[in-house]
Coordinates of C-alpha atoms in Angstrom, one line a residue:
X1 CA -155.6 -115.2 -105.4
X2 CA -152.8 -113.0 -106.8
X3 CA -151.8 -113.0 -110.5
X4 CA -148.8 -110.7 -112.3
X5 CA -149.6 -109.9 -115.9
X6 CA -146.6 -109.4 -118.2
X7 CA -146.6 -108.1 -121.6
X8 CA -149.3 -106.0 -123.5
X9 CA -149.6 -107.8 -127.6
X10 CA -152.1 -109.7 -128.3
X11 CA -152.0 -113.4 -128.9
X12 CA -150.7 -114.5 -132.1
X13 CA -150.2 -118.7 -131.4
X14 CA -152.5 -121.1 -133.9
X15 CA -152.5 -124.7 -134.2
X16 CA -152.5 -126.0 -137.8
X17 CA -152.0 -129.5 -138.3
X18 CA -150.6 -130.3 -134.7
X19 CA -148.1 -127.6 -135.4
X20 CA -148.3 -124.5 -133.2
X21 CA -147.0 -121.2 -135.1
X22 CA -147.7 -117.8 -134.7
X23 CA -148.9 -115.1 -137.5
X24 CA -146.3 -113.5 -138.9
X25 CA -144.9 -112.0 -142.4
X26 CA -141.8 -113.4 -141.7
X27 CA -140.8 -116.7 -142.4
X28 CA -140.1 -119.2 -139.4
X29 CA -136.6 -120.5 -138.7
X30 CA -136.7 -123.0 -135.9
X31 CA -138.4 -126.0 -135.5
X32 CA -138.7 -126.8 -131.6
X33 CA -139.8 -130.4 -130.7
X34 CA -142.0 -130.9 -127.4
X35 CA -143.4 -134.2 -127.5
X36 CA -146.2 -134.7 -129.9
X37 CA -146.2 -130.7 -131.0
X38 CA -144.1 -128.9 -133.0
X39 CA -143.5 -125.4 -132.4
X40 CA -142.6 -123.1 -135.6
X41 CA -141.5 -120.1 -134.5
X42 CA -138.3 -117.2 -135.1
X43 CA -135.3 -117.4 -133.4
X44 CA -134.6 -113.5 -133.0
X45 CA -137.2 -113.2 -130.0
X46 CA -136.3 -116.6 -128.6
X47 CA -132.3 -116.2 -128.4
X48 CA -132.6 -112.8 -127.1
X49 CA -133.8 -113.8 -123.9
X50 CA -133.0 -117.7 -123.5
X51 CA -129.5 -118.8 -122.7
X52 CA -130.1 -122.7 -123.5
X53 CA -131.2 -121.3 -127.5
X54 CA -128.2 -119.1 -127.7
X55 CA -125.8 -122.2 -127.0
X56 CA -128.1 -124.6 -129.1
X57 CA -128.1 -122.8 -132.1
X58 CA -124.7 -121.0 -132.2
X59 CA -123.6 -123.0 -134.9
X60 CA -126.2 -122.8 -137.8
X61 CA -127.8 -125.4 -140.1
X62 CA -126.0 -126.6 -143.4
X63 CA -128.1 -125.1 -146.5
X64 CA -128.7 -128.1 -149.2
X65 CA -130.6 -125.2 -151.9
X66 CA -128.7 -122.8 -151.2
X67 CA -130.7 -121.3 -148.5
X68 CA -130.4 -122.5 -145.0
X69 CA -133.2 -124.5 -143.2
X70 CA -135.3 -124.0 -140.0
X71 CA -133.3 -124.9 -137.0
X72 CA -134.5 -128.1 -135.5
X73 CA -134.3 -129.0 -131.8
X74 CA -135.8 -131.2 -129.1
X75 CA -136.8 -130.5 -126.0
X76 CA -139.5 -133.0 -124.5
X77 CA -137.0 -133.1 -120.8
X78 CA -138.3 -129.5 -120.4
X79 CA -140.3 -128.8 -117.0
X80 CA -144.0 -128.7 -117.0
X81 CA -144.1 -129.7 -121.1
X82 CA -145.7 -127.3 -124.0
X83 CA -147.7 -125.3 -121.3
X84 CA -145.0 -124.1 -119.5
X85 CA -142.6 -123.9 -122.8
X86 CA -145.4 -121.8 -124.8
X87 CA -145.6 -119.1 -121.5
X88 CA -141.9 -118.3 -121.7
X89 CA -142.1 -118.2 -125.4
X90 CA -144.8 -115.5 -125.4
X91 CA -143.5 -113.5 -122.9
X92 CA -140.2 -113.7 -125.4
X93 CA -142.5 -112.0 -128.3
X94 CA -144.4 -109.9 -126.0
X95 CA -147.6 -111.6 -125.7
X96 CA -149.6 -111.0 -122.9
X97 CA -149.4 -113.8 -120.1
X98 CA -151.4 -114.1 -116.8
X99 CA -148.8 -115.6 -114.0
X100 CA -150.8 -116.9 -110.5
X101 CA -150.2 -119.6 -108.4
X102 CA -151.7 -122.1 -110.7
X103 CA -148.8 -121.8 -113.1
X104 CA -146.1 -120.2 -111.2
X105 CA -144.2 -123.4 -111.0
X106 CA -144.5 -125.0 -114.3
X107 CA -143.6 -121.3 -115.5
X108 CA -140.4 -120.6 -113.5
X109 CA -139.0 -124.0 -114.0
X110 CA -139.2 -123.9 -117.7
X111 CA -137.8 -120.5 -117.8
X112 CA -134.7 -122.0 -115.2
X113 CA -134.6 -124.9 -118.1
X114 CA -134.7 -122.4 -121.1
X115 CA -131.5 -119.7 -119.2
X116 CA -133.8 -117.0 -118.9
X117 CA -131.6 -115.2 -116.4
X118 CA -130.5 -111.5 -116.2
X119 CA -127.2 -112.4 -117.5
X120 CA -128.7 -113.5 -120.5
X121 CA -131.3 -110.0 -120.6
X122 CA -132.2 -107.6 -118.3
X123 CA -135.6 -107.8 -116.9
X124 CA -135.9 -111.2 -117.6
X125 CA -138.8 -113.8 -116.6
X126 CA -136.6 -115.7 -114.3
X127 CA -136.2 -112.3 -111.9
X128 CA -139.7 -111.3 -112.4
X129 CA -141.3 -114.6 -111.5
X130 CA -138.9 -115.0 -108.2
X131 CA -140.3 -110.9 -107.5
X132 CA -143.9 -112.2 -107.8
X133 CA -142.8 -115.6 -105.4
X134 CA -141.6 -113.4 -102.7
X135 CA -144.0 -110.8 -102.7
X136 CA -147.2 -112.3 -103.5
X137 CA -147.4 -116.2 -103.1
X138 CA -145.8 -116.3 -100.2
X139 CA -147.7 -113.3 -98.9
X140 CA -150.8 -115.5 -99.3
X141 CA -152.5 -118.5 -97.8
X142 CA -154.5 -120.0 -100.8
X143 CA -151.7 -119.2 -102.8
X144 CA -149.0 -120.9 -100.7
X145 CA -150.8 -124.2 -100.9
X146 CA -151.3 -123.8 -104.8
X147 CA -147.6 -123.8 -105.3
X148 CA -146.3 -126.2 -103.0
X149 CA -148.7 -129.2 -104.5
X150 CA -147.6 -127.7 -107.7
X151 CA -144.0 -127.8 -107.2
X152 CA -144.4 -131.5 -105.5
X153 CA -146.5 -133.1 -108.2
X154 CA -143.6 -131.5 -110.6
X155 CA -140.1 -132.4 -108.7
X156 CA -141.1 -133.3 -105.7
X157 CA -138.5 -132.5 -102.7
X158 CA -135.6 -131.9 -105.7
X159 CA -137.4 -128.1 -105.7
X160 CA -136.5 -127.2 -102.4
X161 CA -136.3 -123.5 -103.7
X162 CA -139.8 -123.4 -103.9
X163 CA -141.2 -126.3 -101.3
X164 CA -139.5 -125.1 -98.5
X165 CA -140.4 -121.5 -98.5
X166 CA -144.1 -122.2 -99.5
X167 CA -144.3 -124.9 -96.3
X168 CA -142.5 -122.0 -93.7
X169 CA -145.4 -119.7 -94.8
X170 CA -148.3 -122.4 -94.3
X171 CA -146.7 -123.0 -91.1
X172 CA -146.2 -119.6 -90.2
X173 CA -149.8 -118.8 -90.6
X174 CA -151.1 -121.9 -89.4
X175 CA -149.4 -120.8 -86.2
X176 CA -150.7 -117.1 -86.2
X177 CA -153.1 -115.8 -83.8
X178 CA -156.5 -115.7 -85.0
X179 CA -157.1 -112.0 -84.6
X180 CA -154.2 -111.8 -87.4
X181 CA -155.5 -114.2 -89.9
X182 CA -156.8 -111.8 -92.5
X183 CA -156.9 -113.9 -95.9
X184 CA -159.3 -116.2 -97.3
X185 CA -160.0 -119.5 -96.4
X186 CA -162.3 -122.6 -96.7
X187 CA -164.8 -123.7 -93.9
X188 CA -167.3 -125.4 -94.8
X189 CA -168.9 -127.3 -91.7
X190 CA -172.4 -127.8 -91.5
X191 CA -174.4 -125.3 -90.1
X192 CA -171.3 -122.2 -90.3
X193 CA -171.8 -119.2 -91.9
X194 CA -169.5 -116.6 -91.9
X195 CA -172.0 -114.0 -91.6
X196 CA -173.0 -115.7 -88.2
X197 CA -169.9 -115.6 -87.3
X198 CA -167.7 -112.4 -86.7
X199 CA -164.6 -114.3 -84.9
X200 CA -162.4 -116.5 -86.9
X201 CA -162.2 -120.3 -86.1
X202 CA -159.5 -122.2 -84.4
X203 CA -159.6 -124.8 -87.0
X204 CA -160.1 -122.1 -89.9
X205 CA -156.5 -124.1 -91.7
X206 CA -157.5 -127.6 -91.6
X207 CA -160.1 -127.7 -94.9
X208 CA -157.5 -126.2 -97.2
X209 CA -154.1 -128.3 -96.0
X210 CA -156.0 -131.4 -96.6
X211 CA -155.5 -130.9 -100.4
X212 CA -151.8 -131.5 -99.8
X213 CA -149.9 -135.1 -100.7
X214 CA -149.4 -137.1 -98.0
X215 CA -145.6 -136.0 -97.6
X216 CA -146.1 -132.6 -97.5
X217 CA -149.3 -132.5 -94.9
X218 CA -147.4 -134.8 -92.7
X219 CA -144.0 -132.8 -92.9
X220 CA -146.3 -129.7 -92.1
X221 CA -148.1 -131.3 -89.3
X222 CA -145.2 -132.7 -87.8
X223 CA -143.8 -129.0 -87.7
X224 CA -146.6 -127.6 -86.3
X225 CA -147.0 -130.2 -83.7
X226 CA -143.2 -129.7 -82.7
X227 CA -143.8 -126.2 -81.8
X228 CA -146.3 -127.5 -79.2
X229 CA -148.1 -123.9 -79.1
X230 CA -151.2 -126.1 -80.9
X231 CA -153.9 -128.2 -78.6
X232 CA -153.8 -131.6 -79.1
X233 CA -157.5 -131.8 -80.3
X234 CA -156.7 -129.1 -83.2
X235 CA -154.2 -131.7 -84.4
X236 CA -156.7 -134.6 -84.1
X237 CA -159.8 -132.2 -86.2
X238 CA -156.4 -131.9 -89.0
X239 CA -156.5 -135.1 -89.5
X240 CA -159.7 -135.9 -89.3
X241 CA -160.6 -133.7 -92.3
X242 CA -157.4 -134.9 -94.2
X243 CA -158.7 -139.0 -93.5
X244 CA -162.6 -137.6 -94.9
X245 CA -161.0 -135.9 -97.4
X246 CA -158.8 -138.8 -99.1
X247 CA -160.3 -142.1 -97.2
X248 CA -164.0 -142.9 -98.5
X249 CA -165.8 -144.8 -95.4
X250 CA -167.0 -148.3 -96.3
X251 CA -169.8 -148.4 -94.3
X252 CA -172.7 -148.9 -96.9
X253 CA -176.0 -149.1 -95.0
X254 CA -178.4 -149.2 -98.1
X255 CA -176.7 -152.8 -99.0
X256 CA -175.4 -152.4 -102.2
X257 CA -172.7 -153.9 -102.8
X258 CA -169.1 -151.6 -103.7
X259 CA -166.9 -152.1 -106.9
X260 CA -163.8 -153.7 -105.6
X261 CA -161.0 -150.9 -105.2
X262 CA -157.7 -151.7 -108.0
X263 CA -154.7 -152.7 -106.0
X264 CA -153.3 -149.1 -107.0
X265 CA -155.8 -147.3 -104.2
X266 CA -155.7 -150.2 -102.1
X267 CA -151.5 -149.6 -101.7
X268 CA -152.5 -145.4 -101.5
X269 CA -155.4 -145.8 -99.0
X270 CA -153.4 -148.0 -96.9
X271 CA -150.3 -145.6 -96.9
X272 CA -152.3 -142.7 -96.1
X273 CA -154.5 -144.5 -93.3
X274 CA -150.9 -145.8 -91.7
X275 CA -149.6 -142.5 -91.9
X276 CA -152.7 -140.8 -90.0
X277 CA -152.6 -143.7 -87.0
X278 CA -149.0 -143.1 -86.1
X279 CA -149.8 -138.9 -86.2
X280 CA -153.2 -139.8 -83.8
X281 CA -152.4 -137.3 -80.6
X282 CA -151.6 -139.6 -77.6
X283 CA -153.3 -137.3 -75.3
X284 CA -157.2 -138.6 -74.1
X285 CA -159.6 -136.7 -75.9
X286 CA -157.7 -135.5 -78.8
X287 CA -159.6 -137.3 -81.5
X288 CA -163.1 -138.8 -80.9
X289 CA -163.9 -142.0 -80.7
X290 CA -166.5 -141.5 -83.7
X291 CA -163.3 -141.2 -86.2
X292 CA -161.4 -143.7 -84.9
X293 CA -163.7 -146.2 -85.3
X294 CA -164.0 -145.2 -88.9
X295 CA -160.1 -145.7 -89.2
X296 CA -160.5 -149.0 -87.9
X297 CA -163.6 -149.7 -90.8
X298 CA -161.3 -148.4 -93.4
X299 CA -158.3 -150.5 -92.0
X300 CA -160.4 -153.3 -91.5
X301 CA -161.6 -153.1 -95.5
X302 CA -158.3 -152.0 -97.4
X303 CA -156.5 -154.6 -95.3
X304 CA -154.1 -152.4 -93.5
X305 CA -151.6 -154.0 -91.2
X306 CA -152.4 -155.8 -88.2
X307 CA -150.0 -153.5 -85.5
X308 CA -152.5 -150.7 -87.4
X309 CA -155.5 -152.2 -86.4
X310 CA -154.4 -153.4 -83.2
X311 CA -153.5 -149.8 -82.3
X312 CA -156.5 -148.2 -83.7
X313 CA -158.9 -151.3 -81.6
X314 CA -157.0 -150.2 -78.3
X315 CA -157.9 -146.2 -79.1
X316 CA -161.2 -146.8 -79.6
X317 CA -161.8 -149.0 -76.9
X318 CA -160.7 -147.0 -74.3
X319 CA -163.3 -143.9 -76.0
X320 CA -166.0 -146.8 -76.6
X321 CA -168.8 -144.9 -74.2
X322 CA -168.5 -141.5 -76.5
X323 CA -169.8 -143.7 -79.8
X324 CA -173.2 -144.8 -81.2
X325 CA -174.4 -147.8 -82.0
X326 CA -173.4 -147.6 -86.0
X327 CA -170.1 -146.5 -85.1
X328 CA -169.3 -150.3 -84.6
X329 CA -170.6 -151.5 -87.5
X330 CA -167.0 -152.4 -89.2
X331 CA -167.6 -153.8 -93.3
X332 CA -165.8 -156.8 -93.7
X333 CA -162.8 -156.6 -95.9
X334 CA -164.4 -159.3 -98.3
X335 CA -168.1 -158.5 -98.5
X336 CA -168.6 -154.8 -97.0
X337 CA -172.3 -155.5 -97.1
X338 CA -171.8 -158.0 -93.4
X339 CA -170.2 -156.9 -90.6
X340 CA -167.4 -158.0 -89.3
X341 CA -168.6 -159.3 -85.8
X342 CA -164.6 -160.2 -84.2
X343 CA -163.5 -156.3 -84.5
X344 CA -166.4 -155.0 -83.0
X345 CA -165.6 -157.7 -79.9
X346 CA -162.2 -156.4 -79.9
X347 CA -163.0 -153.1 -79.1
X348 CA -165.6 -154.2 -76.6
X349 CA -162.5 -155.8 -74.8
X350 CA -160.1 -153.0 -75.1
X351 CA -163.4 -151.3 -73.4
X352 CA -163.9 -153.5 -70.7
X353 CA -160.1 -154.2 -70.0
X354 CA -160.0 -150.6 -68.0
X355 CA -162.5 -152.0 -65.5
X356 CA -159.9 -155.3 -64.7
X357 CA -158.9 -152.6 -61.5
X358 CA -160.8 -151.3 -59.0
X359 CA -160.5 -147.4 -59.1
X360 CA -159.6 -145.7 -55.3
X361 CA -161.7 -142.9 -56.0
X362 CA -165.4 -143.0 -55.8
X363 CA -165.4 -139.9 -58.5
X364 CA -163.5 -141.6 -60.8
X365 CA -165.5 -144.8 -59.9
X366 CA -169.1 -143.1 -60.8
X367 CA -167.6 -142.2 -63.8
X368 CA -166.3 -145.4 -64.8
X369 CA -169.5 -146.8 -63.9
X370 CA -171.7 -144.2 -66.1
X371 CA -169.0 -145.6 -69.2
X372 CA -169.9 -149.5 -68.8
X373 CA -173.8 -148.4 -68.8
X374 CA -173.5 -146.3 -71.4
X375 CA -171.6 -148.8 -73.5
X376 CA -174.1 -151.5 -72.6
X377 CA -177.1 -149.5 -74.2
X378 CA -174.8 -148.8 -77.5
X379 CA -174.1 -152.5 -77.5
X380 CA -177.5 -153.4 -77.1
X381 CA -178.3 -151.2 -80.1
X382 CA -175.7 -152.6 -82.1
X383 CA -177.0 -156.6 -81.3
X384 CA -180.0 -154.8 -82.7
X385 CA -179.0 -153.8 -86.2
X386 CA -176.8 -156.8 -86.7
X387 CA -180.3 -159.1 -85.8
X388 CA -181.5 -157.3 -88.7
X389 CA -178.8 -157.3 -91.3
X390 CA -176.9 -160.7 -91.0
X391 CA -179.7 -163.0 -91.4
X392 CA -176.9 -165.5 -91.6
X393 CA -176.1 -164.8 -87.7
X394 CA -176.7 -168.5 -86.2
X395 CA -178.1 -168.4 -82.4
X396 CA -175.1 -169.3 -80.7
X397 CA -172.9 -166.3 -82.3
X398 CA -175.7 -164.2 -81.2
X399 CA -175.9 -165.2 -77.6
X400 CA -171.8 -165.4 -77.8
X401 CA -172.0 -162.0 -78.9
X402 CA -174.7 -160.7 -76.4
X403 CA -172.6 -162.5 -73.0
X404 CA -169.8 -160.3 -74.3
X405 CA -171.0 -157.5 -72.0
X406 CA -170.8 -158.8 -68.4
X407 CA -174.0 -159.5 -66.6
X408 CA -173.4 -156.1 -64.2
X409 CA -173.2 -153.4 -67.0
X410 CA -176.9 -153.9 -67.7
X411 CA -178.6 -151.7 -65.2
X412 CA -182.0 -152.4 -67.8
X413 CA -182.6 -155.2 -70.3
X414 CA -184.8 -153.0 -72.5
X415 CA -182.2 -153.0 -75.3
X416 CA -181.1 -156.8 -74.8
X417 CA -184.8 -157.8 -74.9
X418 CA -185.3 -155.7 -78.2
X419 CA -182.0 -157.0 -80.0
X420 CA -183.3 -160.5 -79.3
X421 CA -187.0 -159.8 -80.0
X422 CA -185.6 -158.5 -83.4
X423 CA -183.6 -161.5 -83.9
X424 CA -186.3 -163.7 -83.5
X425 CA -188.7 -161.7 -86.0
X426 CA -185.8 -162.1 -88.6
X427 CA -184.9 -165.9 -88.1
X428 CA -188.2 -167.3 -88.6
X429 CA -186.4 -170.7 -88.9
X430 CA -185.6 -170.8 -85.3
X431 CA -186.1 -174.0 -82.6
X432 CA -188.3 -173.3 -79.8
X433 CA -185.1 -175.1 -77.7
X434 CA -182.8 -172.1 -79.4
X435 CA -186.0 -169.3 -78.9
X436 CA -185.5 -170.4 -74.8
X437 CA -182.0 -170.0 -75.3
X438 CA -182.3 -166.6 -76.5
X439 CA -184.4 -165.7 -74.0
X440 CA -183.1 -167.2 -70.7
X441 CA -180.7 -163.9 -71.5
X442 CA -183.6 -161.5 -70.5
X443 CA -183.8 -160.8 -67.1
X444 CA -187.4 -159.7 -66.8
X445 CA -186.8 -158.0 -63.2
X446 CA -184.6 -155.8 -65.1
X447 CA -187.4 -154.7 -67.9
X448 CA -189.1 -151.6 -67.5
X449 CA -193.3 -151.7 -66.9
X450 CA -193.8 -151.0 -70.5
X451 CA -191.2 -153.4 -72.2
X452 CA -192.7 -156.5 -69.6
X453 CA -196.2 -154.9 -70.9
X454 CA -195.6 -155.3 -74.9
X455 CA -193.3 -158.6 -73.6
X456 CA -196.1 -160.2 -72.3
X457 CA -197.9 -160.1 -75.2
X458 CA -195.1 -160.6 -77.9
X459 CA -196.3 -164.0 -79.2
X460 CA -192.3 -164.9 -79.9
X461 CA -191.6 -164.8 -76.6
X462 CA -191.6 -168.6 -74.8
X463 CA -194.5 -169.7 -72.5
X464 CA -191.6 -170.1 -69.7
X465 CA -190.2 -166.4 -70.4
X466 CA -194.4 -165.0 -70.2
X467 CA -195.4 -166.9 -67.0
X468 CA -192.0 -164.8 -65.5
X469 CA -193.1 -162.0 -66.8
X470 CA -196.5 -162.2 -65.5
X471 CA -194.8 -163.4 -62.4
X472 CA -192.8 -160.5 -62.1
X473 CA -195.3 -158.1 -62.5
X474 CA -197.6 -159.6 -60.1
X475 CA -194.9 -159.1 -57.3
X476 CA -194.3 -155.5 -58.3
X477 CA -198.3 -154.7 -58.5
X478 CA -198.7 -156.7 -55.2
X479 CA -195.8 -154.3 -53.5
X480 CA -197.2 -150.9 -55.3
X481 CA -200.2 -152.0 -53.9
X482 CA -199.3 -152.6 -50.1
X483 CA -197.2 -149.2 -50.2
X484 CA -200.2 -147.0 -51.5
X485 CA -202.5 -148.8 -48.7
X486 CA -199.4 -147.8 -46.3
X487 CA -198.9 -144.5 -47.3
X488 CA -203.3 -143.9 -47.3
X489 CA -203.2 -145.2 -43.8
X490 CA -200.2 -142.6 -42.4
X491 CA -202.0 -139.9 -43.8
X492 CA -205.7 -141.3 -41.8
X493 CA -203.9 -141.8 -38.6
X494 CA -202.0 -138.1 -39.2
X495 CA -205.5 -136.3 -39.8
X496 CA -207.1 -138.0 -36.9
X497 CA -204.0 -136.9 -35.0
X498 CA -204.5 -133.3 -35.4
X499 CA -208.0 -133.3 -35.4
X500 CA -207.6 -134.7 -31.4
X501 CA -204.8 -131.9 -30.8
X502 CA -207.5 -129.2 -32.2
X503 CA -210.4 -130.4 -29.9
X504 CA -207.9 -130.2 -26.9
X505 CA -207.5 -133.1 -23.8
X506 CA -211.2 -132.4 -21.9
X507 CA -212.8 -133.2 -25.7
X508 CA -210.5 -135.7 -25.8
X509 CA -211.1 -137.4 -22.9
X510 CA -210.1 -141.2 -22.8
X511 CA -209.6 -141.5 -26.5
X512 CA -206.4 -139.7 -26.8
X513 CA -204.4 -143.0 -27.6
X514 CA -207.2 -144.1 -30.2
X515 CA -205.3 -142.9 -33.0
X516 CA -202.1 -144.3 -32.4
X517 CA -203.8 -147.7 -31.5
X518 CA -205.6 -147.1 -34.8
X519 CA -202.6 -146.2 -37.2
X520 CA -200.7 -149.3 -35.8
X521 CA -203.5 -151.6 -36.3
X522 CA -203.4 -150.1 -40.2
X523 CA -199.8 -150.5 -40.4
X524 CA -199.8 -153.7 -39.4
X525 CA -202.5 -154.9 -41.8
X526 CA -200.7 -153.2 -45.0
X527 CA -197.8 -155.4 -44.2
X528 CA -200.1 -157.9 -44.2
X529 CA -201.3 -157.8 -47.6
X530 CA -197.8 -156.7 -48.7
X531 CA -196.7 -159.9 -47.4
X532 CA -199.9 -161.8 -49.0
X533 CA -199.4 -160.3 -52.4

């Protein structure tokens, strides 16, 4: 970061009973109010170079003793307060000042208050500042974003001299090619080194924006997105850095239980969120479904409005296959430690409401089916962890929840049979008419060999749900059975087959149909015990 140093004394400001003077043999001879301080200090320096002091104290205070008193004024309107006041005062005695980005604002804007123009003197701080604005801060990217939150927290848009210019340089090197982007910047994702890394990356702006207002990252991100030079996805990573920047996820998985948010940050948190939903990219794939379904937690717990929520359930539902199963896990708004069960069905719907038409092409209809079985395995995962965490969860919510998914997304009932298993280990308190209910939603043809194994000998598991497993795996042994004796037979009658080729037909003699007769006799009987089995 850039700085301009002006002046060459040393500093000569002291404090003494909340009065701020400076050491001197002569006597001070105006008083200059800023709020709570009081400023004692000569008015030979001071009216040399500010305008608004030589208009102020052209007429000079009536003497009661015969000598005159200190000239009194106040100015507590002055921009950026006592700071910015006691930098233009030292530059006016020659004191030495650092000027950066950090005070640049607060700096100019008093000296614009205070007149300190080069009608007043030449080579005054108003010119000098304005150089170091053109030539430096807007030369730089760190420095750019220093001033422009500066100037807004200050005046907000009523500094257009400075917003303006600072935002056309963001935006100028937000748009720059990455082989020009020589300056500084923050990056600090997991795993990135620069030293790793000799090319610059695409996202290299989005950490260092997000430090913006609201106002002034939206009016910059609606430029850059107007320019349409900028992939959709780049616009989606912005944002998602500026929502994990200034919107603290809910989601508590240890179970304590959060402070309640003041109304203040509630109002805040809901304009920011609301201002992020209607920027989201409409293009697929711009944003991933991971961070929309953290919107849609954060909306869900600051009590954003509904058209927000409704938008952000219809995003994520149509992305529902890219998530995990704690991606769904939405706080509710009055006790983040339960989830908020309705939500999560929302988006399962917006999910499943692609699939109410029957694609035309078979690509597009393998990929639609890999979705609704990937989505069935995160769902399963997710009746999981709820079974674990809402011990409040009564049976019929659970098997309302579980019939959710359609009974042809589940290619396997691994994950069904674990969620319920878990919910039965939880709910101790359960009927044996609710445990059957439960479990007439396993189909056990649809377990794997090792979940009927640990199945069959799960002790919460009904007698009626155990005799179909054991039923069930009897039928599978039986046909593994009859195929191996099938297979062992082929191979026999094979052998014996070129063992009477090798020997030739005079060997052979009248036994050349032998093994024929003999591998259909096998056949026949490994069909047989298929068939028995």
């Amino acid at each position: 970061m850039k700085y301009m140093k002006l002046g060459s004394k040393p500093d000569i400001f002291y404090t003494e009973e909340a009065i701020r003077s400076v050491l001197s043999e002569v006597p001070t001879d105006i008083i200059i109010q800023i709020n709570n301080t009081k400023y004692h200090l000569h008015k030979f320096p001071l009216l040399l170079k500010c305008g608004l002091l030589q208009q102020t104290c052209s007429s000079p205070s009536s003497p009661t003793d015969g000598r005159a008193l200190p000239f009194s004024l106040s100015l507590d309107d002055i921009p950026g307060g006592q700071q910015a006041f006691e930098l233009c005062a030292k530059f006016c005695y020659g004191i030495s000042i650092d000027i950066s980005a950090h005070n640049f604002v607060p700096a100019i804007l008093a000296a614009r208050y205070l007149k300190m123009t080069e009608s007043v003197c030449k080579g005054n701080l108003v010119n000098k500042l304005e150089s170091f604005f053109e030539s430096c801060i807007l030369q730089g990217w760190r420095d750019s974003i220093v001033a422009l939150q500066s100037a807004w927290q200050l005046s907000g848009w009523a500094e257009n001299r400075i917003v303006q210019p600072c935002m056309d340089s963001i935006v100028e090197k937000i748009l720059a090619h990455a082989s020009q982007v020589t300056w500084s910047y923050t990056y600090t994702r997991p795993g990135y080194t620069k030293k790793q890394h000799n090319s610059v990356p695409k996202d290299w702006w989005t950490e260092d924006i997000s430090d913006l207002d609201l106002d002034l990252f939206r009016s910059i991100m609606y430029t850059v997105r107007s320019t349409k030079t900028q992939p959709p996805a780049l616009i989606g990573e912005a944002l998602h850095v500026y929502a994990c920047k200034h919107l603290p996820d809910p989601l508590y998985t240890d179970g304590s239980r959060p402070e309640p948010e003041p109304e203040e940050t509630l109002v805040k948190q809901r304009r920011i969120l609301e201002s992020i939903a209607t920027m989201l990219p409409p293009e697929p794939g711009s944003v991933t479904c991971r961070f929309l379904l953290r919107l849609l937690r954060v909306a869900n717990y600051i009590g954003a409005s509904s058209s927000t929520k409704a938008e952000l359930i219809k995003q994520s539902g149509r992305q529902l296959h890219e998530s995990s199963e704690k991606d769904l896990l939405i706080p509710s708004q009055f006790d983040p430690t339960t989830y908020d069960l309705g939500v999560t069905e929302a988006v399962l719907e917006g999910f499943l409401g692609q699939f109410r038409r029957r694609p035309s092409d078979p690509a597009e209809a393998r990929k639609m089916g890999g979705a609704m079985e990937r989505v069935a395995t995160i769902f399963d995962a997710f009746l999981e962890i709820v079974a674990r965490s809402n011990l409040d969860l009564s049976v019929s919510r659970f098997i309302d929840l579980a019939e959710s998914l359609p009974e042809i997304a589940r290619k396997q009932h691994d994950g069904l049979y674990r969620a319920i298993d878990t919910f039965l280990k939880e709910h101790a308190e359960v009927s044996k008419v609710e445990r059957k209910q439960l479990c007439r939603l396993i189909d056990c043809r649809k377990l794997s060999s090792e979940t009927r194994a640990e199945a069959i000998c799960n002790d919460r598991m009904p007698l009626r749900t155990i005799v179909q497993l054991l039923f069930v795996e009897q039928e599978r042994s039986a046909a593994s059975n009859a195929l191996n004796i099938s297979r062992t037979v082929n191979q026999v009658a094979r052998r014996s087959e070129q063992a009477s080729r090798e020997r030739g037909p005079q060997e052979r003699g009248e036994s050349t149909g032998l093994p024929a007769m003999s591998r259909s006799l096998s056949v026949s009987k490994a069909n047989q015990v298929g068939k028995g089995g």
